[in-house]
Amino acid sequence: MTAEMDDRPTTHERTAVDVIRQSPDVAVLVLHGQADLHSAPELREQLHGVIDEGAFHVVVDLTDASFVDSMTLGVLLGGVKRLRPQGGQLRVVVDKPGLRRIFEVTLLDRVFSLYDTRSEALERL
């Protein structure tokens, strides 16, 4: 096994997406692990699923995410585009300064409402 292979994320570091329905129109998606090109399809599927089922307020909680890449940001932007016509919003919980910086550098902090905690994001609905 090479050093490169040893640096790859293990299975438990890969992203899992949990969906929590707060009400028929509010859903929380909780990402665990690395939010990258490998996990973006699952995130997209779950996000589209809750929107198609009637959620127009969606909170994406990145508290347990260790990494976010451009594919994930693209999925989140796609969610915003799907929600806006129906008056919905996508809110992002990001408590790590390094991950928050990604949103700031890409100017996505102007597109998404960013919150430090899930409860704060839900209180502002």
Tab-separated table of C-alpha atoms in Angstrom:
chain	number	residue	atom	x	y	z
A	1	MET	CA	0.000	0.000	0.000
A	2	THR	CA	1.443	3.383	-0.977
A	3	ALA	CA	1.364	6.550	1.098
A	4	GLU	CA	-1.111	8.026	-1.392
A	5	MET	CA	-3.546	5.225	-0.742
A	6	ASP	CA	-3.164	5.653	3.017
A	7	ASP	CA	-4.245	9.311	2.710
A	8	ARG	CA	-7.559	8.457	1.082
A	9	PRO	CA	-10.647	8.919	3.241
A	10	THR	CA	-11.837	5.770	4.934
A	11	THR	CA	-15.436	4.643	4.612
A	12	HIS	CA	-16.468	6.371	7.842
A	13	GLU	CA	-15.056	9.661	6.546
A	14	ARG	CA	-17.189	9.626	3.417
A	15	THR	CA	-20.296	11.712	3.507
A	16	ALA	CA	-23.628	10.406	4.639
A	17	VAL	CA	-26.751	12.524	4.387
A	18	ASP	CA	-29.435	12.309	7.047
A	19	VAL	CA	-32.824	13.884	6.367
A	20	ILE	CA	-34.886	15.244	9.250
A	21	ARG	CA	-38.388	16.506	8.470
A	22	GLN	CA	-39.268	19.269	10.925
A	23	SER	CA	-42.676	19.767	9.319
A	24	PRO	CA	-44.204	19.231	5.862
A	25	ASP	CA	-42.549	22.422	4.583
A	26	VAL	CA	-39.259	22.321	6.556
A	27	ALA	CA	-36.457	19.792	6.080
A	28	VAL	CA	-32.965	19.544	7.516
A	29	LEU	CA	-30.218	17.714	5.640
A	30	VAL	CA	-27.277	16.803	7.866
A	31	LEU	CA	-23.992	15.996	6.115
A	32	HIS	CA	-21.417	13.791	7.829
A	33	GLY	CA	-17.854	13.443	6.547
A	34	GLN	CA	-16.518	14.699	3.255
A	35	ALA	CA	-18.914	16.533	0.972
A	36	ASP	CA	-17.187	15.984	-2.344
A	37	LEU	CA	-17.746	14.801	-5.902
A	38	HIS	CA	-18.356	11.254	-4.659
A	39	SER	CA	-21.140	12.275	-2.297
A	40	ALA	CA	-22.667	15.105	-4.367
A	41	PRO	CA	-25.115	12.784	-6.188
A	42	GLU	CA	-26.564	11.525	-2.878
A	43	LEU	CA	-26.880	15.086	-1.579
A	44	ARG	CA	-28.573	16.161	-4.843
A	45	GLU	CA	-30.989	13.236	-4.666
A	46	GLN	CA	-31.922	13.927	-1.034
A	47	LEU	CA	-32.227	17.684	-1.615
A	48	HIS	CA	-34.412	17.291	-4.698
A	49	GLY	CA	-36.442	14.659	-2.873
A	50	VAL	CA	-37.382	16.906	0.070
A	51	ILE	CA	-38.173	19.795	-2.277
A	52	ASP	CA	-40.334	17.565	-4.476
A	53	GLU	CA	-42.129	16.360	-1.325
A	54	GLY	CA	-43.114	19.922	-0.419
A	55	ALA	CA	-40.299	21.358	1.686
A	56	PHE	CA	-39.668	24.954	0.725
A	57	HIS	CA	-37.479	25.777	3.709
A	58	VAL	CA	-34.368	23.613	3.684
A	59	VAL	CA	-31.499	23.745	6.157
A	60	VAL	CA	-28.252	22.042	5.153
A	61	ASP	CA	-26.213	21.364	8.275
A	62	LEU	CA	-22.461	21.113	7.637
A	63	THR	CA	-21.510	20.918	11.323
A	64	ASP	CA	-20.260	17.338	10.902
A	65	ALA	CA	-18.755	17.895	7.454
A	66	SER	CA	-14.972	17.798	7.296
A	67	PHE	CA	-14.629	19.049	3.721
A	68	VAL	CA	-16.747	20.792	1.068
A	69	ASP	CA	-15.818	20.968	-2.607
A	70	SER	CA	-17.141	22.791	-5.674
A	71	MET	CA	-19.469	19.922	-6.630
A	72	THR	CA	-21.229	20.255	-3.283
A	73	LEU	CA	-21.471	24.026	-3.698
A	74	GLY	CA	-23.015	23.430	-7.123
A	75	VAL	CA	-25.614	21.082	-5.631
A	76	LEU	CA	-26.498	23.711	-3.012
A	77	LEU	CA	-26.836	26.376	-5.714
A	78	GLY	CA	-29.111	24.027	-7.662
A	79	GLY	CA	-31.264	23.712	-4.554
A	80	VAL	CA	-31.572	27.488	-4.317
A	81	LYS	CA	-32.668	27.657	-7.949
A	82	ARG	CA	-35.344	25.007	-7.340
A	83	LEU	CA	-36.627	26.710	-4.180
A	84	ARG	CA	-36.773	30.344	-5.287
A	85	PRO	CA	-39.719	30.055	-7.713
A	86	GLN	CA	-41.898	28.753	-4.868
A	87	GLY	CA	-40.663	31.356	-2.370
A	88	GLY	CA	-38.451	28.902	-0.543
A	89	GLN	CA	-35.049	29.297	1.047
A	90	LEU	CA	-31.965	27.192	1.554
A	91	ARG	CA	-30.037	27.954	4.738
A	92	VAL	CA	-26.605	26.581	5.543
A	93	VAL	CA	-25.208	25.780	8.983
A	94	VAL	CA	-21.438	26.128	8.899
A	95	ASP	CA	-19.596	26.480	12.187
A	96	LYS	CA	-16.008	25.807	11.109
A	97	PRO	CA	-14.025	28.914	10.073
A	98	GLY	CA	-12.266	27.005	7.270
A	99	LEU	CA	-15.521	25.868	5.686
A	100	ARG	CA	-17.131	29.285	6.184
A	101	ARG	CA	-14.150	30.817	4.390
A	102	ILE	CA	-14.996	28.740	1.286
A	103	PHE	CA	-18.409	30.427	1.149
A	104	GLU	CA	-16.846	33.862	1.657
A	105	VAL	CA	-14.085	33.480	-0.957
A	106	THR	CA	-16.576	32.262	-3.560
A	107	LEU	CA	-19.027	35.039	-2.546
A	108	LEU	CA	-21.630	32.381	-1.807
A	109	ASP	CA	-22.144	33.937	1.608
A	110	ARG	CA	-24.203	36.456	-0.397
A	111	VAL	CA	-26.338	33.697	-1.899
A	112	PHE	CA	-26.862	31.517	1.172
A	113	SER	CA	-27.914	32.539	4.645
A	114	LEU	CA	-25.132	31.142	6.855
A	115	TYR	CA	-25.710	30.194	10.489
A	116	ASP	CA	-23.486	28.929	13.283
A	117	THR	CA	-26.033	26.445	14.638
A	118	ARG	CA	-28.981	24.443	13.354
A	119	SER	CA	-31.276	25.892	16.008
A	120	GLU	CA	-30.380	29.420	14.891
A	121	ALA	CA	-31.165	28.551	11.266
A	122	LEU	CA	-34.517	27.032	12.225
A	123	GLU	CA	-35.463	29.921	14.520
A	124	ARG	CA	-35.112	32.384	11.633
A	125	LEU	CA	-37.662	30.613	9.407
